[in-house]
Short mmCIF file of C-alpha atoms in Angstrom, two decimals:
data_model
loop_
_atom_site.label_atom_id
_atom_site.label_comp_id
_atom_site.label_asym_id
_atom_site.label_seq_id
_atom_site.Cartn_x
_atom_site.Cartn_y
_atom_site.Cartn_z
CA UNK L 1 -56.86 -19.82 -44.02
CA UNK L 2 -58.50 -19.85 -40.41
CA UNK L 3 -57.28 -19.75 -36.86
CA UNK L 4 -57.66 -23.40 -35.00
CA UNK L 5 -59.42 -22.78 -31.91
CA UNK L 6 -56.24 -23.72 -29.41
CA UNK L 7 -52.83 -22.30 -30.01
CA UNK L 8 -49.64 -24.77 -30.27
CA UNK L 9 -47.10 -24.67 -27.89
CA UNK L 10 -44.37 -24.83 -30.11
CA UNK L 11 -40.47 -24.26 -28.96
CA UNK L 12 -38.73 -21.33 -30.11
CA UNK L 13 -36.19 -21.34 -33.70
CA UNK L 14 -32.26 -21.45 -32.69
CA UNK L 15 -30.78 -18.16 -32.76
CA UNK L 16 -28.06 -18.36 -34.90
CA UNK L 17 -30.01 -20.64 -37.60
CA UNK L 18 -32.29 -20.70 -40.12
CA UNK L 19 -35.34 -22.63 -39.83
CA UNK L 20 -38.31 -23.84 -41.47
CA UNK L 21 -41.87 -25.48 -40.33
CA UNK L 22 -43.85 -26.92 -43.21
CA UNK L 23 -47.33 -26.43 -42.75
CA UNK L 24 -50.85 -27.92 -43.95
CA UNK L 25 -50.47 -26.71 -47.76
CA UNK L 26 -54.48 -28.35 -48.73
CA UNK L 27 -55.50 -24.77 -48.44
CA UNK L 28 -53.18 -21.91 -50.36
CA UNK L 29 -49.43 -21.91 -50.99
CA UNK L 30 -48.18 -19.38 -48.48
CA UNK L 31 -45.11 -18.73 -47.80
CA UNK L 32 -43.85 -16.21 -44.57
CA UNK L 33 -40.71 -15.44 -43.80
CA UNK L 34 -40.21 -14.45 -39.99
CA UNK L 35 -37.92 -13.20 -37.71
CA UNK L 36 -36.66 -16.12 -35.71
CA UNK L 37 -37.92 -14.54 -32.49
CA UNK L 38 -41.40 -14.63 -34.07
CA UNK L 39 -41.28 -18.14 -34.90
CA UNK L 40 -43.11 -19.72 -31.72
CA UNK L 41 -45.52 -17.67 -31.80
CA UNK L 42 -46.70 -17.63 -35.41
CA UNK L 43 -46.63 -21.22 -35.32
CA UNK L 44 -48.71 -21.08 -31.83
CA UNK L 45 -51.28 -19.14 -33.87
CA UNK L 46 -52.58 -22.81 -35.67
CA UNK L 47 -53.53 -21.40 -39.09
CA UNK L 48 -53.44 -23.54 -41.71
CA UNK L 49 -52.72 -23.14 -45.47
CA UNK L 50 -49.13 -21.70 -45.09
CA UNK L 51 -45.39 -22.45 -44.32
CA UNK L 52 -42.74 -20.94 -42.08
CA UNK L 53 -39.74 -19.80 -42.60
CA UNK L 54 -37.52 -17.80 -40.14
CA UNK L 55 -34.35 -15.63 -40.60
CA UNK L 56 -31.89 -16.40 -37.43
CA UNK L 57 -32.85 -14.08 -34.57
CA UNK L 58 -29.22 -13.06 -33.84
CA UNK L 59 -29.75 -11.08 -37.42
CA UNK L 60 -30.97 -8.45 -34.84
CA UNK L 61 -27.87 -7.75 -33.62
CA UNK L 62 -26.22 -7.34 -37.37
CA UNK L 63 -29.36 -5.18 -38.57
CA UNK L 64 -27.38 -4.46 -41.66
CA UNK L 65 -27.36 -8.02 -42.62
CA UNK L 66 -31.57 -8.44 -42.53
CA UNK L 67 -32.21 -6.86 -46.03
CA UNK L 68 -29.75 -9.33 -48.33
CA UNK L 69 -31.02 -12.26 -45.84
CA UNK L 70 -34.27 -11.64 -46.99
CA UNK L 71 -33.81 -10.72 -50.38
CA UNK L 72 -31.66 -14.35 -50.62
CA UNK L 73 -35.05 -16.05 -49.23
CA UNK L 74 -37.38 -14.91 -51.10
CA UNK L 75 -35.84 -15.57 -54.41
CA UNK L 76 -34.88 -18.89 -53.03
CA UNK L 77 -38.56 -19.73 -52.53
CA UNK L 78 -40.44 -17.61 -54.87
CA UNK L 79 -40.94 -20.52 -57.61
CA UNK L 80 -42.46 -23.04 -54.75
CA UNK L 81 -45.38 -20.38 -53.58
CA UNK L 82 -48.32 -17.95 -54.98
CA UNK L 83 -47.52 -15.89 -51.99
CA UNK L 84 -45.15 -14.12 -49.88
CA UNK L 85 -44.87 -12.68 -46.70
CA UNK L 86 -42.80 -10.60 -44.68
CA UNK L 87 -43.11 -10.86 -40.92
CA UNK L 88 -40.38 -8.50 -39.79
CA UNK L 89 -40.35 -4.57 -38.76
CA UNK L 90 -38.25 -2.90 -40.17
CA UNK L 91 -35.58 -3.75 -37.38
CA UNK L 92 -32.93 -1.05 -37.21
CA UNK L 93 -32.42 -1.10 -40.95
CA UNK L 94 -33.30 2.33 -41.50
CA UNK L 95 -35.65 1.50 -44.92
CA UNK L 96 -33.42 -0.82 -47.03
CA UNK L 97 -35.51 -3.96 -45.51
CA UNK L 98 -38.59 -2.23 -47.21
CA UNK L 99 -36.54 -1.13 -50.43
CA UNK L 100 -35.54 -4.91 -50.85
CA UNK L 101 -39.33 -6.19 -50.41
CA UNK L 102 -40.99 -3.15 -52.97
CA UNK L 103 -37.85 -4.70 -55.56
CA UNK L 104 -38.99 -8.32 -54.92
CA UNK L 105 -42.75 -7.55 -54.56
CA UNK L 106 -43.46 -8.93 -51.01
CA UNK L 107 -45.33 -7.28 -48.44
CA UNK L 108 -44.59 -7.16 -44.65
CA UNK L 109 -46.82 -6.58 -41.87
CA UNK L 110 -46.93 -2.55 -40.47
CA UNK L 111 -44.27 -1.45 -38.02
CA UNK L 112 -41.30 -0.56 -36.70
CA UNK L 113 -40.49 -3.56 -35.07
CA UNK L 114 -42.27 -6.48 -33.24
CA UNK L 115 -42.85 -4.06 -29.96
CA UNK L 116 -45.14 -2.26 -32.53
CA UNK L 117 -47.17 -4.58 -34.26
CA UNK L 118 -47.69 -6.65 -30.94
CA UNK L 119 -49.00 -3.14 -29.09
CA UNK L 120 -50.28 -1.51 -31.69
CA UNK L 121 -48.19 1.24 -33.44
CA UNK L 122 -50.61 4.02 -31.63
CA UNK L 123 -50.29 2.04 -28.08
CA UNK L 124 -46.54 1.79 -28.51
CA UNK L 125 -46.31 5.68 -29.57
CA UNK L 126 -48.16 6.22 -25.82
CA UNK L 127 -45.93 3.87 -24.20
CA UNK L 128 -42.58 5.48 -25.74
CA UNK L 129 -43.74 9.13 -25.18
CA UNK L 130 -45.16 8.08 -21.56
CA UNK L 131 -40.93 7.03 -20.96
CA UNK L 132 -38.94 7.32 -23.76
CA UNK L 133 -36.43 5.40 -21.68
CA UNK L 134 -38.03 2.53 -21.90
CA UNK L 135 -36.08 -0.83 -22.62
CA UNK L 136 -38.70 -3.53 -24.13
CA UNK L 137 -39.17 -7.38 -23.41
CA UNK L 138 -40.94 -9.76 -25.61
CA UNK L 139 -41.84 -13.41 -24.73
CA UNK L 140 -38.74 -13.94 -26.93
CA UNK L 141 -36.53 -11.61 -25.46
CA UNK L 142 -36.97 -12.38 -22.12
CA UNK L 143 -36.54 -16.49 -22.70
CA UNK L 144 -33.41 -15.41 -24.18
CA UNK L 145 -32.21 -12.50 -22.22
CA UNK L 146 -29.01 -13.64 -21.14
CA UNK L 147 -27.98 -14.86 -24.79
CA UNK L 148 -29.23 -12.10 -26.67
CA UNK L 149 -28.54 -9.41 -24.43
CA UNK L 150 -25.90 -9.70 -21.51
CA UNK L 151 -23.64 -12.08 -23.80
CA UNK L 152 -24.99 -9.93 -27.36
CA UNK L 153 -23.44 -7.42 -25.50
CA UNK L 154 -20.47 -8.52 -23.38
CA UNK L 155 -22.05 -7.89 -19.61
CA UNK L 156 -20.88 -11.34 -18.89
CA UNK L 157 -17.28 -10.39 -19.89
CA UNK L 158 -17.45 -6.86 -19.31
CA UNK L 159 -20.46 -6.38 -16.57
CA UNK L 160 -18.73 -2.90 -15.29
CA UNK L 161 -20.17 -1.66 -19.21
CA UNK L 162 -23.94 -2.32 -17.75
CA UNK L 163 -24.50 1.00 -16.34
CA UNK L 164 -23.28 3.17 -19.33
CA UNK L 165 -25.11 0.57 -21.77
CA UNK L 166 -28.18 1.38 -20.19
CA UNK L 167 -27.76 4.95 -18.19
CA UNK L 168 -30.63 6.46 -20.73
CA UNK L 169 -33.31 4.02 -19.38
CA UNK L 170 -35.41 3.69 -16.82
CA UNK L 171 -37.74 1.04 -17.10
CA UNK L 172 -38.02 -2.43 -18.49
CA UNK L 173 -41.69 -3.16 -20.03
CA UNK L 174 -42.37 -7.25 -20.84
CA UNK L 175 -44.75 -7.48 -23.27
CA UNK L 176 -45.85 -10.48 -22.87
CA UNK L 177 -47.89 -12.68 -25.80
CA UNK L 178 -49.05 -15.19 -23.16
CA UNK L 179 -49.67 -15.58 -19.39
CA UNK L 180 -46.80 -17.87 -18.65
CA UNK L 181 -45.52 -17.38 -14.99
CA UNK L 182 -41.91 -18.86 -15.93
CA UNK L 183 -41.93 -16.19 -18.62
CA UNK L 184 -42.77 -13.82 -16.39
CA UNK L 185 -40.04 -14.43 -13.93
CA UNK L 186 -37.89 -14.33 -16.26
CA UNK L 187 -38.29 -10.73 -17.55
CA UNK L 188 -38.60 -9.59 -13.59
CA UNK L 189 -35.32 -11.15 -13.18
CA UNK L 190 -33.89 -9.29 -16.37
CA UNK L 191 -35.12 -6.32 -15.28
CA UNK L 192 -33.50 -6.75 -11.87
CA UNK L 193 -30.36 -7.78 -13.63
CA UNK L 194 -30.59 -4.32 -15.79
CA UNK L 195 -30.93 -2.06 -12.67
CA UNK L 196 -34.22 -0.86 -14.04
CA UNK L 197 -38.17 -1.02 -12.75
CA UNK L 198 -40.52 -3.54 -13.96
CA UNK L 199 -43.81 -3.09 -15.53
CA UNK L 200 -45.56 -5.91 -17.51
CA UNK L 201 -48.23 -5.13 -20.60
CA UNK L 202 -50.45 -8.18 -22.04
CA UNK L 203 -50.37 -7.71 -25.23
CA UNK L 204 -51.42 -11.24 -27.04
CA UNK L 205 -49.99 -11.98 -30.56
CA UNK L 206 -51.21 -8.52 -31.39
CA UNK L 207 -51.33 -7.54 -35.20
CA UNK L 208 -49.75 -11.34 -35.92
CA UNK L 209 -53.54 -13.09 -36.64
CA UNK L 210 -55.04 -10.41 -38.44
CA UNK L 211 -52.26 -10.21 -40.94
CA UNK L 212 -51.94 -13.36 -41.99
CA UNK L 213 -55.30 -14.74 -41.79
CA UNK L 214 -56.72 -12.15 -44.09
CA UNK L 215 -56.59 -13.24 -48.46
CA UNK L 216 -54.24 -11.60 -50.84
CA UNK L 217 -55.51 -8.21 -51.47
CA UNK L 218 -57.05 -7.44 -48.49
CA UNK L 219 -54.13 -6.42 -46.40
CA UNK L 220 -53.23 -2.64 -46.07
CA UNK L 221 -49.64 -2.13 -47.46
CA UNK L 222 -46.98 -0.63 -44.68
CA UNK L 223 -46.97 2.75 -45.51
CA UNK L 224 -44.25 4.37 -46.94
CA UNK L 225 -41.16 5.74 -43.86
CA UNK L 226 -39.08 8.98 -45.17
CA UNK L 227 -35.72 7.20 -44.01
CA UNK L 228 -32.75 9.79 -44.97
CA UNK L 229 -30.77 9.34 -48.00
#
């Protein structure tokens, strides 16, 4: 599987829905399944020799709901594919996202969450301990700020709740996968809306490339989190 020299622009999955983006299959049967908020930029990656498949992105605010999503996936493709993968973090769902994948035998990329495996888990550690009060902006999350996160949470009903929503942070960081001015002015403009300062890291696709273009075997397995009982 290789990396075509110019990335896609591809538009983003629906929130609320499933979706799924055939790819060139001459070269492997591949199979990931992605976070819906990941979904324009894996495709924007170009690589060839697997498929797409994305969870809804509004799973993130039912966290709860990811593992059995997932599990429900994969045993609804397994027969069509060789391989696998998991393109999620582990996304608030404090280890039963990993205890579904060891059951079914698929392996997801290393981190947390996206923030991580876009930074770099030892780049995000430094940005966290640098302000732990630090509320984070993807290309994703910013597109979709007012759906995701002043409707997720009722600020457009309720916008007297903003302050005590957010009264632990100080800072909004974009993260930003491409340099897209629109996208840009968008997470300013959510930051604004949040109160909060405004700092913006490039980060690319991050950890998205090397994961997926590598062959079976050769990926590192996400180490093991002590998540309590």
């Amino acid at each position: 599987m290789t990396a075509t020299q110019r990335r896609r622009r591809v538009p983003d999955a629906d929130l609320e829905s499933a979706a799924a983006y055939p790819g060139d299959r001459t070269n492997g049967r591949m199979l990931v399944i992605a976070c819906g908020a990941l979904a324009r930029e894996v495709l924007a990656l170009g690589l060839d020799g697997l498929d797409v498949t994305c969870l809804p992105a509004s799973l993130h605010n039912r966290p709860e709901r990811i593992p059995e999503a997932m599990r429900a996936s994969i045993r609804a493709n397994r027969d069509a594919y060789d391989e696998i993968l998991c393109l999620y973090g582990d996304c608030g769902t404090g280890g039963a996202l990993d205890r579904v994948l060891a059951e079914e035998g698929v392996q997801r990329i290393a981190g947390a969450h996206c923030y991580a495996f876009y930074t770099g888990e030892a780049a995000f550690a430094a940005l966290a301990e640098e302000e732990p009060g630090t509320f984070y902006l993807t290309d994703f999350l910013a597109r979709h700020f007012d759906a995701l996160v002043i409707r997720g949470l009722g600020l457009d009903r309720f916008p007297e709740l903003r302050d005590a929503y957010f009264a632990a942070y100080r800072r909004v960081v974009h993260l930003a996968q491409v340099e897209d001015p629109e996208t840009d002015a968008k997470a300013r403009a959510a930051a604004l809306r949040l109160g909060l300062a405004y700092e913006r890291r490039f980060t690319g696709l991050g950890a998205l490339a090397a994961f997926l273009d590598k062959k079976p075997g050769e990926r590192e397995p996400e180490r093991a989190t002590a998540w309590p009982a």
